[in-house]
CSV table of C-alpha atoms in Angstrom, one decimal:
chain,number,residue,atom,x,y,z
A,24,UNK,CA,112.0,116.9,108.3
A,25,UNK,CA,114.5,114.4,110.5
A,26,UNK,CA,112.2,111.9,112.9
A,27,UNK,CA,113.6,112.8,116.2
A,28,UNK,CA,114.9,110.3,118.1
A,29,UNK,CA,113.6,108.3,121.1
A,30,UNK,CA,115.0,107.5,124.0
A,31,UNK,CA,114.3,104.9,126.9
A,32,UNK,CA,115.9,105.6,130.7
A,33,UNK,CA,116.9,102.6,132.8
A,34,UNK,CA,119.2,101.6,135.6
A,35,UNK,CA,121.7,99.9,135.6
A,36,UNK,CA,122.9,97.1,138.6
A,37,UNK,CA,124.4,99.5,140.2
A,38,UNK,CA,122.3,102.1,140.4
A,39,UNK,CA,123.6,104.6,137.6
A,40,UNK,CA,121.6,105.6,134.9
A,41,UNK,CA,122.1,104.8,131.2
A,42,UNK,CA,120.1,106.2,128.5
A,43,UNK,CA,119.5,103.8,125.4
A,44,UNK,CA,119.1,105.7,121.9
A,45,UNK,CA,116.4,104.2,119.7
A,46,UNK,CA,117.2,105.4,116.3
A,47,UNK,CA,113.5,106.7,114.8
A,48,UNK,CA,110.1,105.5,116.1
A,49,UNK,CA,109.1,104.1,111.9
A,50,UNK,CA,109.3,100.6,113.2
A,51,UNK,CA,111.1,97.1,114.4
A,52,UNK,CA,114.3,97.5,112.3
A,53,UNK,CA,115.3,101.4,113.9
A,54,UNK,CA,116.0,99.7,117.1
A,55,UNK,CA,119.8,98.9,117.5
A,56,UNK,CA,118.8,96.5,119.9
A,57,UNK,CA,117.9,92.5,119.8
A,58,UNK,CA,117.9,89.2,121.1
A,59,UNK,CA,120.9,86.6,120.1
A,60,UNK,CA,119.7,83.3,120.6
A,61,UNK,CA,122.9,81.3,122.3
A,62,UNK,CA,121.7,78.1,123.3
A,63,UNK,CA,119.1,75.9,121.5
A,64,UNK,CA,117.4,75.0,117.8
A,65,UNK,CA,117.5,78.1,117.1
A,66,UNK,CA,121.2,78.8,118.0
A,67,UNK,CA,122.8,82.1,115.6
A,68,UNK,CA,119.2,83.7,115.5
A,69,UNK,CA,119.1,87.0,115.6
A,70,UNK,CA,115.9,88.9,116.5
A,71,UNK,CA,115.6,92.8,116.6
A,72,UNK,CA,113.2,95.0,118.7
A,73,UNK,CA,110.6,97.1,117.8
A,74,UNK,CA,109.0,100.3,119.5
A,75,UNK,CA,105.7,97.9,119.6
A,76,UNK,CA,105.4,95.0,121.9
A,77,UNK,CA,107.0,91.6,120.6
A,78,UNK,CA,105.7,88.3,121.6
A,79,UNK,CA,108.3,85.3,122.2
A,80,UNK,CA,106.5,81.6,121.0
A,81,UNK,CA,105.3,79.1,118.9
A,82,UNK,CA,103.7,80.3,115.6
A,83,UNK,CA,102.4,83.6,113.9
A,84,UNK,CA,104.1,85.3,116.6
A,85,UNK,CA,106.8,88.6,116.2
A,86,UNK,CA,109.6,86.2,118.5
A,87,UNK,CA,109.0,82.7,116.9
A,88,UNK,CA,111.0,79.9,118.0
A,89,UNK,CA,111.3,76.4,116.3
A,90,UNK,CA,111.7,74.1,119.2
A,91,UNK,CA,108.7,72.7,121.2
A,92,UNK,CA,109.1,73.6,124.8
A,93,UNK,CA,108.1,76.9,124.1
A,94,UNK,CA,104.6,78.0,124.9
A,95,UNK,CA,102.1,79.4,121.2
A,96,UNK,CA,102.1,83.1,123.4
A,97,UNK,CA,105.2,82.7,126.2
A,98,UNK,CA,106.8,86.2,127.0
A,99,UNK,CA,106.2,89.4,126.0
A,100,UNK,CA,108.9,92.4,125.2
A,101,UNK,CA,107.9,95.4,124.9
A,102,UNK,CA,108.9,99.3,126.0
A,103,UNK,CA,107.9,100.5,129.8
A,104,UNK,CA,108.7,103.3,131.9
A,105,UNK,CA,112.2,102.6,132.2
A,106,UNK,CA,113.4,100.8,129.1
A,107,UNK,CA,112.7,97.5,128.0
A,108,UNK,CA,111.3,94.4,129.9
A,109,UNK,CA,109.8,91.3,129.7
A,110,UNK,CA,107.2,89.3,131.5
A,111,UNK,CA,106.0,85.6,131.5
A,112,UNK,CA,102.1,85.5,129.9
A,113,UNK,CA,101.2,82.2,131.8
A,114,UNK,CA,103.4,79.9,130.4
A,115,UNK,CA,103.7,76.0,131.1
A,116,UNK,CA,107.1,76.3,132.0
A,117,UNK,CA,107.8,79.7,132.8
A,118,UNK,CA,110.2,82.4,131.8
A,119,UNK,CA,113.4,82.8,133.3
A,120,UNK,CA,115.5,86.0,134.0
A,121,UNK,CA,119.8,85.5,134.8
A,122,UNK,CA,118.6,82.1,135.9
A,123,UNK,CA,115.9,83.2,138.1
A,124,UNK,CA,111.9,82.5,137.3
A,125,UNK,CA,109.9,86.2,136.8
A,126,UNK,CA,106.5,86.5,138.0
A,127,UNK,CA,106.2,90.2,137.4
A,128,UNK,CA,107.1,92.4,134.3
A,129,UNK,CA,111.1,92.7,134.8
A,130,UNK,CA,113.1,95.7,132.8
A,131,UNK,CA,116.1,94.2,130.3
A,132,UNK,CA,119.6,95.9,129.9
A,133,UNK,CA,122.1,94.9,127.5
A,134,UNK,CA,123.3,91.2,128.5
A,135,UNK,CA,120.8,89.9,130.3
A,136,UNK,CA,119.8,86.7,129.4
A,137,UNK,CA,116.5,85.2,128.9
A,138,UNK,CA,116.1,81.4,129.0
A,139,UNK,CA,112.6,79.4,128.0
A,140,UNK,CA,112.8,76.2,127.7
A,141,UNK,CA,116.0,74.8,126.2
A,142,UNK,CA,116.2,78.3,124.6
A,143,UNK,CA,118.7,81.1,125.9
A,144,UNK,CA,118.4,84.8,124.3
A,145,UNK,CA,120.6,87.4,124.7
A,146,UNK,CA,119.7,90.9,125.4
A,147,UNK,CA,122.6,92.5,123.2
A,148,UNK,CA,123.6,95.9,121.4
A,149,UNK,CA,126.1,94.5,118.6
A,150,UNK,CA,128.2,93.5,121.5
A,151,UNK,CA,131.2,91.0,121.4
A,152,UNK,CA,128.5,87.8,122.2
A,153,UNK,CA,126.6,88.8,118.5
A,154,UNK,CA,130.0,89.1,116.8
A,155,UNK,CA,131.5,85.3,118.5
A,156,UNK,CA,127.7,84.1,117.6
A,157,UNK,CA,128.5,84.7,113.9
A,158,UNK,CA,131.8,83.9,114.1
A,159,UNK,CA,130.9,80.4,114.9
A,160,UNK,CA,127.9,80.3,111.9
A,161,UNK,CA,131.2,81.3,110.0
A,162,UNK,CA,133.1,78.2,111.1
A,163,UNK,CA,130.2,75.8,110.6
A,164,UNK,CA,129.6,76.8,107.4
A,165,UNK,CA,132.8,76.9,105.6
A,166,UNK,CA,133.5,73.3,107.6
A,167,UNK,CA,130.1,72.2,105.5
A,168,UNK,CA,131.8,73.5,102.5
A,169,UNK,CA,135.1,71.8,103.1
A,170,UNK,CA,133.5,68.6,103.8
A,171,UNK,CA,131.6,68.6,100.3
A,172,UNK,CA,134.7,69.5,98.8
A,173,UNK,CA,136.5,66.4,100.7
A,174,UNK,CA,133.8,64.0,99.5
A,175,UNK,CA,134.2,65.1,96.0
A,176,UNK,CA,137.8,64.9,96.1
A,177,UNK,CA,137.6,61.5,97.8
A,178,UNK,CA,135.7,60.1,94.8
A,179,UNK,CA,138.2,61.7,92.4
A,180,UNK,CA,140.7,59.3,94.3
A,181,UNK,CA,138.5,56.6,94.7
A,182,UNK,CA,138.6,56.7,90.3
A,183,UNK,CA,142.7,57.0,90.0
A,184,UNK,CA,143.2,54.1,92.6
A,185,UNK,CA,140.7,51.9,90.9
A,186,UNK,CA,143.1,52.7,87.4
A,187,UNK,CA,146.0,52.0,89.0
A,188,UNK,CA,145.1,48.3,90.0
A,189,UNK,CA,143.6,48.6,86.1
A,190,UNK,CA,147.4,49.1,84.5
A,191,UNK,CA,149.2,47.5,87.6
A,192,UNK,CA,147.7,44.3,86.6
A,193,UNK,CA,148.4,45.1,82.7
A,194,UNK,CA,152.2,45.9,83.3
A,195,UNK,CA,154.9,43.1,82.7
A,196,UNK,CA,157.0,41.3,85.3
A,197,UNK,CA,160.2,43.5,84.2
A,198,UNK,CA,158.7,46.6,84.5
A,199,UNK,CA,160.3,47.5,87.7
A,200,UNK,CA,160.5,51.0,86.8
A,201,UNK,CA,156.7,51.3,86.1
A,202,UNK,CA,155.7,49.3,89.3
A,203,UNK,CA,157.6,51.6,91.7
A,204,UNK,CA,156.1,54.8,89.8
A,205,UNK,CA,152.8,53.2,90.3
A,206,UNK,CA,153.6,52.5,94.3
A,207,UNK,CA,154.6,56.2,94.6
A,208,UNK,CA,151.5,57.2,92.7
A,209,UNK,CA,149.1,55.0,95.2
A,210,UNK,CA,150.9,56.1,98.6
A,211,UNK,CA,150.3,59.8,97.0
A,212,UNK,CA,146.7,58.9,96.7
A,213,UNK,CA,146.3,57.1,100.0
A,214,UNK,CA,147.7,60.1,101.8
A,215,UNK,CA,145.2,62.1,99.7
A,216,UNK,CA,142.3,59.8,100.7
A,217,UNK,CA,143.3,60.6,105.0
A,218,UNK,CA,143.6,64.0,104.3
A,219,UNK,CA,139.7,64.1,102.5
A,220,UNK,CA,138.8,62.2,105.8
A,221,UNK,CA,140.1,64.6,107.8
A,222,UNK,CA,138.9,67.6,105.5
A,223,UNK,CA,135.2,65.7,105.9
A,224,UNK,CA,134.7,65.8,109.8
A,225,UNK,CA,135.0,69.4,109.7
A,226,UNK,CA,131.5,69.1,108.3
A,227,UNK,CA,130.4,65.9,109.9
A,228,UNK,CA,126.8,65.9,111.5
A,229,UNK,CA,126.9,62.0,112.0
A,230,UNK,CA,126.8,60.8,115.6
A,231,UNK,CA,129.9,59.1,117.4
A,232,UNK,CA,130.3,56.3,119.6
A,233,UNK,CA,130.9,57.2,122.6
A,234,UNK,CA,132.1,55.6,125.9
A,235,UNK,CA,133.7,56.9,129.3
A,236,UNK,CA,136.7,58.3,128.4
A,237,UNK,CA,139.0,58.4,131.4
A,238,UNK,CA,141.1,61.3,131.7
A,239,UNK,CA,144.2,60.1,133.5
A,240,UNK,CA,144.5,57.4,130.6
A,241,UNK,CA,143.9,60.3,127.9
A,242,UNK,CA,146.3,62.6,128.8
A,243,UNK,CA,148.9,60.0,130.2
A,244,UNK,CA,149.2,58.3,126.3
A,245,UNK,CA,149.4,61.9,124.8
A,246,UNK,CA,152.1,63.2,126.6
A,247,UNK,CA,153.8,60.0,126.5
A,248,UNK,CA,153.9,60.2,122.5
A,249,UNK,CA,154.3,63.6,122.7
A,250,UNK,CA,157.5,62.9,124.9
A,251,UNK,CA,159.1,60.3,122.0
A,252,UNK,CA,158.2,62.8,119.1
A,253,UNK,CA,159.2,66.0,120.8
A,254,UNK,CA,162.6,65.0,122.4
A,255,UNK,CA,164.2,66.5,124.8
A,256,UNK,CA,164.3,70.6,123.8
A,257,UNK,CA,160.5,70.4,125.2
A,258,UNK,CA,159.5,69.7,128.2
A,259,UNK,CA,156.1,68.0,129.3
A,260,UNK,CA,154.4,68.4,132.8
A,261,UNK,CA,150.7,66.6,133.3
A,262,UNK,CA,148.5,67.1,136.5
A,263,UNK,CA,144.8,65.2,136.1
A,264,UNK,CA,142.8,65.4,139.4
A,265,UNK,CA,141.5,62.0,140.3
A,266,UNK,CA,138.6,60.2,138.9
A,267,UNK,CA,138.2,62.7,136.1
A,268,UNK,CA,136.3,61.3,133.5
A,269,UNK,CA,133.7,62.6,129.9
A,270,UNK,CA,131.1,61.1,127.8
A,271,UNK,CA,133.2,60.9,124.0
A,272,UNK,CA,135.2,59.0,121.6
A,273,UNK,CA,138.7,58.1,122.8
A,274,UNK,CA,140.1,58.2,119.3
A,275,UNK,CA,138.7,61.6,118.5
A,276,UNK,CA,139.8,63.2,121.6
A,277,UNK,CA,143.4,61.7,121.6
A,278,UNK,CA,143.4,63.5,117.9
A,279,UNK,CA,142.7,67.1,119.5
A,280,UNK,CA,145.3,66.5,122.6
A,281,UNK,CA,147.7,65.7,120.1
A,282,UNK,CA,147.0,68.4,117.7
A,283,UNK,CA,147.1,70.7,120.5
A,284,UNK,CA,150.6,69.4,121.3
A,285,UNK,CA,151.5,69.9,118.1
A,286,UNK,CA,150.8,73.3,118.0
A,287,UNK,CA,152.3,74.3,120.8
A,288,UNK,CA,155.6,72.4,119.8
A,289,UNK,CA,155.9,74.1,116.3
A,290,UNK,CA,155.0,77.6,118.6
A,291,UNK,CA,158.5,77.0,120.5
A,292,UNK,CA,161.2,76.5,117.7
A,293,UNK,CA,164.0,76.9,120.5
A,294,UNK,CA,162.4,74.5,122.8
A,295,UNK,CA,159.9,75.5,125.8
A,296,UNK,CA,157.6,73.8,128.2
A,297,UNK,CA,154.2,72.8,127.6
A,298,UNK,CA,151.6,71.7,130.8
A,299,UNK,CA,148.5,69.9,130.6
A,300,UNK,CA,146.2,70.6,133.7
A,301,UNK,CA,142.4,68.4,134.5
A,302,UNK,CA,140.2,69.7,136.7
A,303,UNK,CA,136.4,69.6,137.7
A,304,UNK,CA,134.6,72.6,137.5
A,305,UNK,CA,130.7,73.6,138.4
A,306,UNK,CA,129.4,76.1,136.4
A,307,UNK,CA,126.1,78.4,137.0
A,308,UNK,CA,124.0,79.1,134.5
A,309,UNK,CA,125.3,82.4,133.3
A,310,UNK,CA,128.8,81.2,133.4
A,311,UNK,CA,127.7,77.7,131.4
A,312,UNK,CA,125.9,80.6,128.7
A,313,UNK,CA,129.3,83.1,128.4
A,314,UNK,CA,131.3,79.9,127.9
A,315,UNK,CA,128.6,78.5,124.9
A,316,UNK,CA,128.1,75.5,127.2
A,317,UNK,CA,124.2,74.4,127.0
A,318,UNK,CA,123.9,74.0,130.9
A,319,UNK,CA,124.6,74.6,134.5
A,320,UNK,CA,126.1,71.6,136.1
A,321,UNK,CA,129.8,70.2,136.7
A,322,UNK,CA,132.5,70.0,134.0
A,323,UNK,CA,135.8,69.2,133.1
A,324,UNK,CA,138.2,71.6,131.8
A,325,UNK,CA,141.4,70.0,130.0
A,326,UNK,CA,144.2,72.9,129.7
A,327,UNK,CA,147.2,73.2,126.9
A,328,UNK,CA,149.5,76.1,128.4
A,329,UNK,CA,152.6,76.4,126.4
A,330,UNK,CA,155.5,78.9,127.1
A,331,UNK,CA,155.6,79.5,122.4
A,332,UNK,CA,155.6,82.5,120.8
A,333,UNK,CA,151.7,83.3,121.0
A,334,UNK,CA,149.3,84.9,118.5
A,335,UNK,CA,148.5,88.8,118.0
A,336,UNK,CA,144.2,89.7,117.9
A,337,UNK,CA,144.4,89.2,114.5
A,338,UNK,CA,145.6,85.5,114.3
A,339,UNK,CA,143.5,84.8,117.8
A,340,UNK,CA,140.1,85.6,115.9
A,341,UNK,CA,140.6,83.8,112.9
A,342,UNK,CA,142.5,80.7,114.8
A,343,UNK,CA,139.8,78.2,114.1
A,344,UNK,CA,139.2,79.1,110.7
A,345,UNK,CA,139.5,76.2,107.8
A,346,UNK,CA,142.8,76.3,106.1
A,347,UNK,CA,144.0,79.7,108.1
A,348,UNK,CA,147.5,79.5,109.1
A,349,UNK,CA,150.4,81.3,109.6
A,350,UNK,CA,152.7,78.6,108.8
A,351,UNK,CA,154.7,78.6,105.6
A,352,UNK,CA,154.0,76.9,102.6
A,353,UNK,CA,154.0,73.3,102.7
A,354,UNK,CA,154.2,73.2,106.6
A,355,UNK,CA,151.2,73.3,107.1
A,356,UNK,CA,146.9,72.8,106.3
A,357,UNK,CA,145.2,75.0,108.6
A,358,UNK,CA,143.2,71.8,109.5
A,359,UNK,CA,144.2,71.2,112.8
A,360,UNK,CA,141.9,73.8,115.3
A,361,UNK,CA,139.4,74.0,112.9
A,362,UNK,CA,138.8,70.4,113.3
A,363,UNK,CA,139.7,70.6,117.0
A,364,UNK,CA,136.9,73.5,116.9
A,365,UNK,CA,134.2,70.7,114.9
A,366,UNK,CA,135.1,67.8,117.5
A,367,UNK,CA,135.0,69.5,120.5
A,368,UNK,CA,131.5,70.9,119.4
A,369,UNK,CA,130.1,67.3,118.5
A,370,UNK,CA,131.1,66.5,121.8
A,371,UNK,CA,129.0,68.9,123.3
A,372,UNK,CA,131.6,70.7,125.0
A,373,UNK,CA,133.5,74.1,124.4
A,374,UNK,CA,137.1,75.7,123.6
A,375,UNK,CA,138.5,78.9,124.7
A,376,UNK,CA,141.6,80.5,123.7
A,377,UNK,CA,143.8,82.6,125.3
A,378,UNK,CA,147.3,84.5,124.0
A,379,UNK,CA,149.9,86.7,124.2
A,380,UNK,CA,152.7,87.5,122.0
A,381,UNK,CA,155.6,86.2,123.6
A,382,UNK,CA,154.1,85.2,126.5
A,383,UNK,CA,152.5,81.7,125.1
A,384,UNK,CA,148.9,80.4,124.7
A,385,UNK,CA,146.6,78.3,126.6
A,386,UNK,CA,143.6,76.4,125.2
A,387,UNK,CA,140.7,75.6,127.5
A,388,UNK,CA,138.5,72.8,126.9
A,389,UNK,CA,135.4,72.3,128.8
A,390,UNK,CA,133.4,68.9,128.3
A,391,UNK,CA,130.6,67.5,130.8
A,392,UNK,CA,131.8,65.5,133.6
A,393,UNK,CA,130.7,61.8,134.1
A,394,UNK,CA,130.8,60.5,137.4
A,395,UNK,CA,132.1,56.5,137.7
């Protein structure tokens, strides 16, 4: 005999109400419903609701979280009269609802977002936040793979230039011949070795050094290069807002500006205009969350509009992927976002990206603004 199904009314913001269908009352995993951690040590996770009441802390608990600013018994989920909701169980630090603290039991709807601690859950129903959640376990993973790979490769290298020096030095004086086959061998190799370096930050954990990094500086150097390299079929605008300034490594960020630029040339064969904009921006807490920031507060969001070709769906959700491109052979790695992607995340920070075909593409990236 079929288990009929159950169902939970609520209201949504509005007013209106929706009707959520719980697939079978057998248990936690009939409930098309769960929390997507966003923000914290336990960023990716994935938690699903039950029909019986789920507890969110530290230890032996239905909702357990790693990190330590998380009461043993903090929040409770469970089903009421009108749908889900949550309320704080006399925590140290409280539970908070869209930013705001709850004192009473407080009904859920699908996007809501639930922050304790350091920790941010997701109310969601296989919505778009789950799919860009995994989409960016995707990225982090294969970028640990590719930086394996790049070590191993890098010791490969490491073995052929040592030989090299071994029958360089065994070679006679009048083998000219030999000598220049050797050079070409080594510059092959060296160019090998920067491309395994590249290949390894993808994966990199390791902390940088980091300094102020003034904008106006930044962006000034990039477009003058740019300028040089580009000639004159492309033209470069620049507008920085004064005293602009993020916490990072000048080298690394100069990489993803000129990357960027890169991209956006080889996007406009016949020529085109490309514009980079600075500005400060506050964020609230939900609009920190949507953006995968960690925080409210005020930022700095660095723009790359360029007037190319732009990208269908398809190529926009697979654009930071490791050696995706849509280049042709030989023209390309399918390095350059996906190490864009891995730097702008060490940095703390966030990328966006938006396109249209024919209409060009703009990348947003949004770091936390230092104040001289």
């Amino acid at each position: 005999m079929a288990v009929p199904e159950k169902m939970a009314e609520g209201a949504d913001k509005t007013g209106v109400h929706s009707v959520i269908v719980l697939d079978s009352p057998t248990g936690r995993d009939a409930v098309r419903l769960s929390l997507v951690c966003v923000t914290g040590a336990d960023l990716g996770r994935q938690f699903r609701l039950g029909f019986e009441p789920m507890i969110i802390g530290r230890g032996g608990v239905e909702i357990e979280l790693t990190t330590t600013d998380v009461s043993r018994r903090h929040a409770r989920i469970s089903i009421g009269d009108h749908g889900f909701q949550i309320e704080d169980l006399g925590s140290s630090n409280g539970t908070f609802l869209n930013s705001e603290r709850i004192s009473t039991a407080m009904p859920l709807r699908v996007g809501d977002h639930i922050q304790i601690g350091n920790t941010v859950l997701v109310f969601a129903q296989r919505d778009e936040l789950e799919e860009r959640m995994q989409r960016v376990q995707r990225l982090e993973a294969m970028g640990a793979l590719a930086g394996g790979l790049a070590h191993d490769f890098n010791n490969t290298l490491s073995v052929i230039v040592a030989n090299l020096d071994f029958i360089e030095e065994a070679l006679p004086p009048e083998a000219v011949d030999a000598r220049d086959s050797l050079a070409s061998i080594r510059k092959a190799a060296q160019s090998g070795g920067a491309l395994a370096k590249r290949i390894s930050r993808l994966g990199s954990t390791d902390p940088l050094t980091f300094a102020v990094v003034p904008l106006s500086s930044l962006v000034e150097q990039t477009a003058v290069l740019s300028r040089r390299q580009f000639g004159t079929s492309v033209t470069i605008a620049t507008n920085v807002e004064k005293n602009l300034a993020v916490l990072g490594s000048y080298e690394e960020l100069h990489q993803v500006l000129i990357n960027l630029m890169n991209n956006a040339r080889d996007a406009m064969p016949e020529g085109g205009r490309i514009r980079i904009d600075c500005r400060a921006v506050q964020f609230d807490a939900p609009r920190a969350i949507a953006a995968d920031l960690p925080a409210a507060g005020e930022y700095v969001e660095i723009c790359v509009v360029d007037s190319g070709t732009g990208m269908d769906e398809t190529t926009l959700a697979r654009a930071f992927e490791p050696f995706f491109t849509t280049k042709a052979r030989g023209k390309g790695t399918g390095l350059g976002l996906a190490m864009i992607h891995g730097c702008v995340r060490r940095h703390g920070g966030a990328i966006e990206v938006e396109s249209k075909v024919g209409r060009g593409t703009t990348f947003r990236l949004l770091f936390h603004r230092v104040v001289r």
